[in-house]
Tab-separated table of C-alpha atoms in Angstrom:
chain	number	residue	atom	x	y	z
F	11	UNK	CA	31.253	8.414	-5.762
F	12	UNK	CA	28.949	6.613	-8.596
F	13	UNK	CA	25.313	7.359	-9.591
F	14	UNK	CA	23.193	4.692	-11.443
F	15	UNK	CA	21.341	5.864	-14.843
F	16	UNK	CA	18.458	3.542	-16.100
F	17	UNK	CA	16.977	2.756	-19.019
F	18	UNK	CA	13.951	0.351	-19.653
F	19	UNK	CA	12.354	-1.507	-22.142
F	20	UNK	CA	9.276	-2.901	-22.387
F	21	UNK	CA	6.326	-5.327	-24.280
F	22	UNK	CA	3.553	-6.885	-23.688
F	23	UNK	CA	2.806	-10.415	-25.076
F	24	UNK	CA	0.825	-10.681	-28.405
F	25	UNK	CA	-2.111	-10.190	-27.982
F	26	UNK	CA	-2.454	-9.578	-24.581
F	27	UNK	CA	-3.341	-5.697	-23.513
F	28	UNK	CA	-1.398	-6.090	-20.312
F	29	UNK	CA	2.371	-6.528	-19.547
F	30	UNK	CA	2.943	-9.146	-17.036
F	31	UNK	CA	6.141	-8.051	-15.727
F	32	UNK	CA	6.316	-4.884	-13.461
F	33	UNK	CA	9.877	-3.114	-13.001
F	34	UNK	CA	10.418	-1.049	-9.705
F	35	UNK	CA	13.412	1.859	-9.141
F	36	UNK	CA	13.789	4.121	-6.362
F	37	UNK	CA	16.417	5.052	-4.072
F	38	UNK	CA	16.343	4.962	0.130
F	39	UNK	CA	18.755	6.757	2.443
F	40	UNK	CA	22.472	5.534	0.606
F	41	UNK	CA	21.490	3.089	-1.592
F	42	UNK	CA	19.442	2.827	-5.118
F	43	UNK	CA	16.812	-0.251	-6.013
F	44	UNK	CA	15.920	-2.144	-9.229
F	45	UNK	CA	13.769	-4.789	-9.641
F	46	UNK	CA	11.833	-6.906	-12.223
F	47	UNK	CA	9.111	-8.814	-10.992
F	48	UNK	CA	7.581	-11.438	-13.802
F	49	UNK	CA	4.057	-12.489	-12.800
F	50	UNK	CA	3.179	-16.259	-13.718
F	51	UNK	CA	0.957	-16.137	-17.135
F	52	UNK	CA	0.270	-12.975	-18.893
F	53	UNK	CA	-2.277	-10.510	-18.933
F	54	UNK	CA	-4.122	-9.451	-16.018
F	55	UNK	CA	-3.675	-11.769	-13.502
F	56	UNK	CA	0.055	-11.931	-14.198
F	57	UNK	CA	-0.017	-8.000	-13.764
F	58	UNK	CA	-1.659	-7.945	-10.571
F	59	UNK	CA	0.869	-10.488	-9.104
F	60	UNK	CA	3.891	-8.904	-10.645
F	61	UNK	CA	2.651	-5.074	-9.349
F	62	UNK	CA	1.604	-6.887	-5.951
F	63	UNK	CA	4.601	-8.615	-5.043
F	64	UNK	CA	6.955	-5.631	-6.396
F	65	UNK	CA	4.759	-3.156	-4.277
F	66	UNK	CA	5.501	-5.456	-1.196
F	67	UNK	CA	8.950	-6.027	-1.485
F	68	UNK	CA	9.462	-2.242	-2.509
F	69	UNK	CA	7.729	-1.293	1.149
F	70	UNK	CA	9.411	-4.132	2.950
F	71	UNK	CA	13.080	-1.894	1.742
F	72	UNK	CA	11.446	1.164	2.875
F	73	UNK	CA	10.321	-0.538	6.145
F	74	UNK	CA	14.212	-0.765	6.973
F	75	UNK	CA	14.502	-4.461	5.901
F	76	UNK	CA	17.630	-5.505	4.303
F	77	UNK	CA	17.406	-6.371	0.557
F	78	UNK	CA	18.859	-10.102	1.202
F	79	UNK	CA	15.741	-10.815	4.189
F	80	UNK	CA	12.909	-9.147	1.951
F	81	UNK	CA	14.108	-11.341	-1.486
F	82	UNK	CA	14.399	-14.597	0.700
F	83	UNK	CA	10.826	-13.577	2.890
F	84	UNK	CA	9.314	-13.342	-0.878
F	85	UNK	CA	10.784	-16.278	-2.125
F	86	UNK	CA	9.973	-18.698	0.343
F	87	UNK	CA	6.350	-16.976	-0.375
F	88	UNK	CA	6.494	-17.527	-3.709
F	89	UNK	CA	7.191	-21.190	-2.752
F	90	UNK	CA	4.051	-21.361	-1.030
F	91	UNK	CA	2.013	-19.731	-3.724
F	92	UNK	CA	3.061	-22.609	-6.355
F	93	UNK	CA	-0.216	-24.621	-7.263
F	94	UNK	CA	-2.331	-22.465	-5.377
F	95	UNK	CA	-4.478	-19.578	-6.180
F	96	UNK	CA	-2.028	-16.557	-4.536
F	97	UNK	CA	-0.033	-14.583	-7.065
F	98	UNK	CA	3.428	-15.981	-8.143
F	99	UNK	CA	5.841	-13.917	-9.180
F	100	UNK	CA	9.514	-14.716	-10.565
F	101	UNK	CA	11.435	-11.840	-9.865
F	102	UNK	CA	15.484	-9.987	-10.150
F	103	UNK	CA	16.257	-7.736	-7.472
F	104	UNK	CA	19.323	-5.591	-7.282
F	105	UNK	CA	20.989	-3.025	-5.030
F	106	UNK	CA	24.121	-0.818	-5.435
F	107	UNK	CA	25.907	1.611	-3.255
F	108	UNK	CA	27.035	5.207	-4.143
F	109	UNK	CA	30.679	3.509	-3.760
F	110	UNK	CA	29.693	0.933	-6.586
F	111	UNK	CA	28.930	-2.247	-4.374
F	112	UNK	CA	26.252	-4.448	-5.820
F	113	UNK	CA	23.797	-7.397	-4.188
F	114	UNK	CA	21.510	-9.365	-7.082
F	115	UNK	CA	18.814	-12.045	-5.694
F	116	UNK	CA	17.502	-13.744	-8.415
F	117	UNK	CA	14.374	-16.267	-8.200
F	118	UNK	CA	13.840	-17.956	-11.036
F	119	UNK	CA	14.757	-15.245	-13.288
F	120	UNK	CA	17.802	-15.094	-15.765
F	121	UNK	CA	20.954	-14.474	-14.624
F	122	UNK	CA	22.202	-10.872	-14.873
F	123	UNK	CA	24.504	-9.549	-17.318
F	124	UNK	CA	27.942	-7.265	-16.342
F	125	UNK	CA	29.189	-4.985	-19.516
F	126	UNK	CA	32.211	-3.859	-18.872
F	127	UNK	CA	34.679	-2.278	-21.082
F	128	UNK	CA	32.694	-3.808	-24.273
F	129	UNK	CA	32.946	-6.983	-22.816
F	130	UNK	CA	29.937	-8.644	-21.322
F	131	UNK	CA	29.634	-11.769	-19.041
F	132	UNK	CA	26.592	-13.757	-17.532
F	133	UNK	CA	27.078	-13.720	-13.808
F	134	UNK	CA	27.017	-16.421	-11.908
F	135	UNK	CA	25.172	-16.485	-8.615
F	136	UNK	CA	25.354	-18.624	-5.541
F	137	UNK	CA	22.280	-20.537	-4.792
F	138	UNK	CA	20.843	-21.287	-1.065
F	139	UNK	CA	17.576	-22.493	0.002
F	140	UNK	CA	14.705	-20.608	0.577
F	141	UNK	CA	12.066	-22.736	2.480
F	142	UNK	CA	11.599	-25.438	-0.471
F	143	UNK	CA	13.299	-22.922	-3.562
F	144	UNK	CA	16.143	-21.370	-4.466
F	145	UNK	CA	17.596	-17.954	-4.641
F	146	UNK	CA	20.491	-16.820	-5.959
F	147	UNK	CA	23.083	-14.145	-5.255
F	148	UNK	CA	25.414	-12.492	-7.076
F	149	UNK	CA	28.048	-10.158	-5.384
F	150	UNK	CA	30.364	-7.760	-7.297
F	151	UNK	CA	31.632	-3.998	-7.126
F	152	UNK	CA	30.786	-1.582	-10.391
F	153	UNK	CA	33.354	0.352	-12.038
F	154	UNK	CA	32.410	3.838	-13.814
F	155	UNK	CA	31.039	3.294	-17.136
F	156	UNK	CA	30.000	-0.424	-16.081
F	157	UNK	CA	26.323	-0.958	-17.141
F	158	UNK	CA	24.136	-4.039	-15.207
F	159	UNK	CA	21.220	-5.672	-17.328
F	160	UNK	CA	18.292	-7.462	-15.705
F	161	UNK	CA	15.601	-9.005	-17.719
F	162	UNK	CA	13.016	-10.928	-17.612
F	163	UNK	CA	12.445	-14.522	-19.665
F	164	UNK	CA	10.945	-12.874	-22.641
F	165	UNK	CA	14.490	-12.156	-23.313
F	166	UNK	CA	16.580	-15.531	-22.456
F	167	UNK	CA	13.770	-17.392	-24.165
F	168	UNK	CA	13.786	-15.666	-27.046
F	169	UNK	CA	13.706	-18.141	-29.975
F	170	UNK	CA	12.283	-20.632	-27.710
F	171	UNK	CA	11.233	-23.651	-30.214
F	172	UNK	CA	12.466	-22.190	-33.485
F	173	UNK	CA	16.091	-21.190	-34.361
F	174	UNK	CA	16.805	-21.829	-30.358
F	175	UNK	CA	14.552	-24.922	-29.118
F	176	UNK	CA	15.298	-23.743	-25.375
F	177	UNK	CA	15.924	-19.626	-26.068
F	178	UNK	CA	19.098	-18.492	-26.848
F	179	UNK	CA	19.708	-17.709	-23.363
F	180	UNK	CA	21.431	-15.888	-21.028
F	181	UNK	CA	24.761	-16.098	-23.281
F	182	UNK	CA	23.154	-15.445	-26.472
F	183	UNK	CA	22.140	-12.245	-25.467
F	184	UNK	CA	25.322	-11.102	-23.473
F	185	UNK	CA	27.000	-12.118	-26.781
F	186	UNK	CA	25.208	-9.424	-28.428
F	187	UNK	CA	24.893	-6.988	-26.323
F	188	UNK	CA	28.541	-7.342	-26.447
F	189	UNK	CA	28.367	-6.990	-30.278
F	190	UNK	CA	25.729	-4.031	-30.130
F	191	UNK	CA	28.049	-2.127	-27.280
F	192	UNK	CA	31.206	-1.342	-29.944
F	193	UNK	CA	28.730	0.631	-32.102
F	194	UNK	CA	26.432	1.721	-30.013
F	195	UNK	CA	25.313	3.260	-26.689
F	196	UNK	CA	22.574	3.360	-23.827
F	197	UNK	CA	19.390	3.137	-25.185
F	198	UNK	CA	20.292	2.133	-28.451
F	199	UNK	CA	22.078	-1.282	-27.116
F	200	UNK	CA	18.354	-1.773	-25.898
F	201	UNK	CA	16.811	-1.149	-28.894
F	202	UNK	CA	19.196	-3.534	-30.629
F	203	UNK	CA	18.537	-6.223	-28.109
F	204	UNK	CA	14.760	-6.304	-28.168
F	205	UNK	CA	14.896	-6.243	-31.701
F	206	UNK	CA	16.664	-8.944	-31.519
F	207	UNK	CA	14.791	-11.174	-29.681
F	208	UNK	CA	11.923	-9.920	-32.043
F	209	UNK	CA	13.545	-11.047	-34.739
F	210	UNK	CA	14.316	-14.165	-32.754
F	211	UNK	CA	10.387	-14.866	-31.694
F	212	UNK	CA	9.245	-14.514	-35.651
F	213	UNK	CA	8.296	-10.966	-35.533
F	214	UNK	CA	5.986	-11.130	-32.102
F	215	UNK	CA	6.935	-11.030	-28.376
F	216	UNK	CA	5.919	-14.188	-27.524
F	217	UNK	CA	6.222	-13.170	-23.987
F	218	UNK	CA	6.171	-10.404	-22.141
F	219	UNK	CA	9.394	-8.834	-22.440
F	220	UNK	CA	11.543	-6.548	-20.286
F	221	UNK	CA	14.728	-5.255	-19.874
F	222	UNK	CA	16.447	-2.953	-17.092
F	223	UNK	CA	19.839	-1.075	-17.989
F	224	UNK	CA	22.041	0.168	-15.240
F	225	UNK	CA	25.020	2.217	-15.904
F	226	UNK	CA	27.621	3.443	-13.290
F	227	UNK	CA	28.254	6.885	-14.018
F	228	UNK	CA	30.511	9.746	-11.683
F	229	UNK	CA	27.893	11.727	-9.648
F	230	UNK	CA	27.436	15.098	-10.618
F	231	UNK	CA	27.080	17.234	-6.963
F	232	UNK	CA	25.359	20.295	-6.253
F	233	UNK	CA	24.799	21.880	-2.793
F	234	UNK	CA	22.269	24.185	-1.695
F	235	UNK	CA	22.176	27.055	1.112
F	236	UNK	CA	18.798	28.420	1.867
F	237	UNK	CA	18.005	30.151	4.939
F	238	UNK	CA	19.924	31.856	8.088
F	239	UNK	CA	20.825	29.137	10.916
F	240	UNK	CA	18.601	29.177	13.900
F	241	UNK	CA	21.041	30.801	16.286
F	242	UNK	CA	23.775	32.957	15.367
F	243	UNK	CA	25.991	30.706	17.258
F	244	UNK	CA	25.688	28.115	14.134
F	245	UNK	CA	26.394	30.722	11.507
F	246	UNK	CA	30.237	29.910	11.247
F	247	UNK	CA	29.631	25.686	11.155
F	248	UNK	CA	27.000	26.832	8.106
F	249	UNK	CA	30.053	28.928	6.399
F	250	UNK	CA	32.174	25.719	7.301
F	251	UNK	CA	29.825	23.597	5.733
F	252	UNK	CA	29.284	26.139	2.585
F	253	UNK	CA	33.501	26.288	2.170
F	254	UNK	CA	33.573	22.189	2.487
F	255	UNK	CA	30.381	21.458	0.229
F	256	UNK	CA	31.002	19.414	-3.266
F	257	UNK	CA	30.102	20.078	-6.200
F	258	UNK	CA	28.245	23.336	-7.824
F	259	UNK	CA	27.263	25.623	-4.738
F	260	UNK	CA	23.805	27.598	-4.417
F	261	UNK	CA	22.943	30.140	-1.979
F	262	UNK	CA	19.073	31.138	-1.938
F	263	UNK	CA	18.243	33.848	0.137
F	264	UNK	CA	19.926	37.673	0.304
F	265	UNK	CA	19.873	37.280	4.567
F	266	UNK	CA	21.586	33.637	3.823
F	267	UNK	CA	24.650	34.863	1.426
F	268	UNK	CA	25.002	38.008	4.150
F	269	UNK	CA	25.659	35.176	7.018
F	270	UNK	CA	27.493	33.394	4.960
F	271	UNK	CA	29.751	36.474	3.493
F	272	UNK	CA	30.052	37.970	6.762
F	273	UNK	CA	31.409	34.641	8.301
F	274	UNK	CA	33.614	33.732	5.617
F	275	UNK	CA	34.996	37.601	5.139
F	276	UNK	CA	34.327	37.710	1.282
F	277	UNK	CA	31.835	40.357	-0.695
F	278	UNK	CA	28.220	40.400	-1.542
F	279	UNK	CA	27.255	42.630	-4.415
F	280	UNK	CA	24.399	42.924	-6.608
F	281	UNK	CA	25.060	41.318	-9.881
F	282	UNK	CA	21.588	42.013	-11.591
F	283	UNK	CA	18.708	43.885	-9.515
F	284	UNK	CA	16.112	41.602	-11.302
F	285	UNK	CA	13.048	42.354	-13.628
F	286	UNK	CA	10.394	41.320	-11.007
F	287	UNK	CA	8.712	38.557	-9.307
F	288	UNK	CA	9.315	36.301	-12.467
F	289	UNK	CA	12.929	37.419	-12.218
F	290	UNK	CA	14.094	37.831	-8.937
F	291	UNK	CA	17.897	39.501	-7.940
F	292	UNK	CA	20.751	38.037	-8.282
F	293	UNK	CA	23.949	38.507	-6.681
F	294	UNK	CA	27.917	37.887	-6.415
F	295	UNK	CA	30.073	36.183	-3.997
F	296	UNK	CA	33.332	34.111	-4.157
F	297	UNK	CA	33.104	30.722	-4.178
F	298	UNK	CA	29.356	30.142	-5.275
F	299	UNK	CA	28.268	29.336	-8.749
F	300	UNK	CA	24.648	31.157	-8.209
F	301	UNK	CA	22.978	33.413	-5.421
F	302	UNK	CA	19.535	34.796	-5.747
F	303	UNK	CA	16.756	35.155	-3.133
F	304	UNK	CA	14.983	32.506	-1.115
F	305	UNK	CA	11.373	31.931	-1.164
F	306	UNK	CA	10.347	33.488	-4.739
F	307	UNK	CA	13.420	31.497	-6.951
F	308	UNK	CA	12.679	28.067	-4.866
F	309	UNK	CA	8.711	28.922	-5.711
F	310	UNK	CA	9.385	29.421	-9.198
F	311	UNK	CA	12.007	26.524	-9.445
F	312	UNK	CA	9.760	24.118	-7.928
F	313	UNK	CA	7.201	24.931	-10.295
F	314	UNK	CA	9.675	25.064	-13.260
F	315	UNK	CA	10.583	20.893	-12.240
F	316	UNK	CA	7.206	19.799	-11.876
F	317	UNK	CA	7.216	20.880	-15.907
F	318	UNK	CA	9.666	17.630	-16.182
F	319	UNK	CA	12.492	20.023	-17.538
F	320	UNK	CA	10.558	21.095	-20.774
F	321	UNK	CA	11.229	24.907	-21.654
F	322	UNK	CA	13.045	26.520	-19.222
F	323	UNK	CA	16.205	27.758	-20.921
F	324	UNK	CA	16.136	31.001	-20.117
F	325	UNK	CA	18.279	32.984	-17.609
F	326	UNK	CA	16.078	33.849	-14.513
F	327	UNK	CA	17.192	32.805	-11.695
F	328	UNK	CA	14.713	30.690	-11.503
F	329	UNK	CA	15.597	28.949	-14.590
F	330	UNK	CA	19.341	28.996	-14.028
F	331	UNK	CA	18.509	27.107	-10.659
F	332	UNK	CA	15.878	24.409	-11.814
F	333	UNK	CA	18.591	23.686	-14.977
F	334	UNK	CA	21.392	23.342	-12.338
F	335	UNK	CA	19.292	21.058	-10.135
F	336	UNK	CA	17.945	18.952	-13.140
F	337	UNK	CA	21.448	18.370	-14.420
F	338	UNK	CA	22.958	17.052	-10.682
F	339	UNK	CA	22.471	13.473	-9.399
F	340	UNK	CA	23.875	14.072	-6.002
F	341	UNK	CA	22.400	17.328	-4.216
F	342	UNK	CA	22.981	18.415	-0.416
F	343	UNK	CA	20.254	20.767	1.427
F	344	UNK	CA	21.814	22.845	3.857
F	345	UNK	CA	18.364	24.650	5.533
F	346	UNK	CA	19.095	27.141	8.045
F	347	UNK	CA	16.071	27.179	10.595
F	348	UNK	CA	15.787	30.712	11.289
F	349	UNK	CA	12.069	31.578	10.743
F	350	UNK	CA	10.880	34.721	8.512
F	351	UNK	CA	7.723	36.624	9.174
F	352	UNK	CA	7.543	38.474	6.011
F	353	UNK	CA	7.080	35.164	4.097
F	354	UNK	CA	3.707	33.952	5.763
F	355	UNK	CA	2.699	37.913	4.647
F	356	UNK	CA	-0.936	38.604	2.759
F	357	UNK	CA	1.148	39.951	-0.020
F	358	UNK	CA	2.689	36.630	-0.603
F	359	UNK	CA	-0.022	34.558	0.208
F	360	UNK	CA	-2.359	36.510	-2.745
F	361	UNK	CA	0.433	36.138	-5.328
F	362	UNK	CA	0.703	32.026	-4.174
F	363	UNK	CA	4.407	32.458	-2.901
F	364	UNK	CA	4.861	29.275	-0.628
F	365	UNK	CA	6.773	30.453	2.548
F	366	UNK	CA	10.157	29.164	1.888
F	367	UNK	CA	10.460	25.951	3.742
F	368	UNK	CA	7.189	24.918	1.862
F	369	UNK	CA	8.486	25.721	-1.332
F	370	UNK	CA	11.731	23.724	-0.380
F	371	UNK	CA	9.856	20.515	0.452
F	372	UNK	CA	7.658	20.755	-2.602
F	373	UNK	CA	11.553	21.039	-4.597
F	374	UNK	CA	13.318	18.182	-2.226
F	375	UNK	CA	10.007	16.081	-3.576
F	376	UNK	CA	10.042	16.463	-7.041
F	377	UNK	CA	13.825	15.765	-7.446
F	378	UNK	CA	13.776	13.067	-5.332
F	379	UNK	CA	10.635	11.826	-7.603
F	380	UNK	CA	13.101	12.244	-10.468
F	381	UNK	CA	15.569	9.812	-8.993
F	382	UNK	CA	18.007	12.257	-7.516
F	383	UNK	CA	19.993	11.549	-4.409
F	384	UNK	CA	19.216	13.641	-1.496
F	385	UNK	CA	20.803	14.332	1.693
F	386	UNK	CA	19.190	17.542	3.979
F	387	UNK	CA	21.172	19.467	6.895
F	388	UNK	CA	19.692	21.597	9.244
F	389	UNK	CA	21.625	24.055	11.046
């Protein structure tokens, strides 16, 4: 199973205090977005249109419509907007699967570029009409370590009337990204490349310029326990699911590892009693990489992320969890339903301890914010 790192780069036009292209990433149920969206112009009516159009398309995904009818509904809008006063966009859309399968629509936008195996190519889509456009589509499956560029003109046109009267195109720069990829890596290809064109435009962007970097990489997995199933008659599908979960397991919650020990007919012991709230028990049982208690470690955790990762290297459990969860791209939520009393308490509520399923959302959101792959079971 893959998982998609991105980098971006980019700059306005001289002189221009806006950037008239807009780029767009998220992720929605098993598959992950990109987009560039260039808005006709530059400055701020080209950064309306291009933040418009991607904010449209990005709800039309999220609205359950497939990433082929929302490119072709924009396109043939797009059509309609040419030599009138509604916001144009150009725009390159991609999707990719966990399993590596990846969709591009491109209108009017360069082609993208495949590096594979320090060998890059221009792909070439197929082009069918959209109402009195084009839009192209390219289909192909990603291999681990593959990285996908999509850019915007300010890249294929760089040089445009100087060294390279039309650009030096879409080959031009796979050629040296090609070049740039035996020496260096990720961002630094990037760096090379918009130098580059830089260098290319005489030392100014003379457009706005950017560029989207996708790299297949092999998902890193982590699954979480939190919370006693609903019914004791789920408590053995729970220890199923705990003995069957990929990746680095978690258990949060002292009456969620006894279910799960008792079911599964391994040990629980203490493995340090904790130093208070700030550091809350931790324990040992076969089979899971860390077990601590619920609600105060998924508190503190939560709180630790919304930090963006700065500082915590410590080893609370707290910070042992939030590190574990920052470093996964793939994570599984197993929630038992069970409800507990003693977490709504005034003891907790005075000290700001969310009850745990609060402080479980507020984690789900921040990591999914971060671009992390979720997928939640109840029990």
């Amino acid at each position: 199973m893959l998982h998609y790192d991105s980098l971006m780069r980019q700059f306005n036009k001289a002189g221009k205090d806006l950037c008239g292209d807009h780029c767009l990433t998220f992720s929605f149920k098993d598959s992950y977005y990109f987009a560039i969206f260039d808005g006709v112009g530059s400055g701020v009516y080209a950064n309306l249109a291009a933040i418009g159009n991607a904010g449209r398309w990005g709800r039309m995904i999220r609205e359950g419509i497939s990433i082929s009818e929302a490119c072709e509904t924009l396109a043939r809008d797009m059509e309609k907007a040419k030599g009138q006063s509604a916001p144009f966009t150009a725009f390159s859309a991609l999707m990719l699967t966990r399993y590596g399968n990846a969709l591009v629509y491109s209108y009017e936008s360069p082609r993208p570029i495949l590096l594979r195996d320090y060998v890059s190519q221009v792909l070439e889509p197929r082009f069918y009409p959209t109402g009195q456009g084009f839009l192209g589509e390219t289909r192909l499956d990603l291999e681990e370590d593959d990285s996908l560029f999509l850019f915007s003109d300010g890249i294929s046109q760089a040089g445009l009337g100087g060294l390279y009267p039309l650009g030096w195109g879409e080959e031009g720069a796979a050629s040296y990204i090609q070049v740039c990829s035996r020496e260096k890596k990720g961002s630094q290809i990037l760096d090379c490349l918009v130098q580059r064109c830089l260098l290319l435009s005489g030392g100014s962007h003379a457009d706005d310029t950017s560029v989207l970097m996708i790299k297949a990489v092999r998902a890193k997995h982590l699954s979480l326990f939190s919370g006693p199933p609903a019914s004791r008659g789920q408590d053995q599908a729970f220890a199923r699911a705990f003995e069957g979960a990929q990746g680095v397991r978690v258990v949060c919650g002292s009456s969620t590892a006894e279910v799960l020990a008792r079911e599964r007919g391994v040990r629980l012991s203490f493995l340090s009693e904790g130093q208070g709230l700030h550091s809350p028990p931790q324990y040992r049982m076969k089979g899971a990489d860390l077990v601590t208690e619920g609600a105060l470690a998924l508190n503190q955790a939560a709180n630790l992320l919304e930090e963006e990762g700065n500082g915590f290297d410590g080893q609370t459990p707290a910070e042992k969890l939030a590190r574990l969860l920052m470093e996964a791209d793939v994570i599984d939520i197993y929630e038992g339903m069970a409800k507990n009393e003693a977490h709504r308490a005034l003891f907790f509520r005075q000290l700001g301890i969310r009850p745990r399923k609060d402080a479980l959302r507020s984690l789900m959101n921040s990591l999914e914010a971060m671009g992390k792959r979720i997928h939640y079971h109840a029990f």
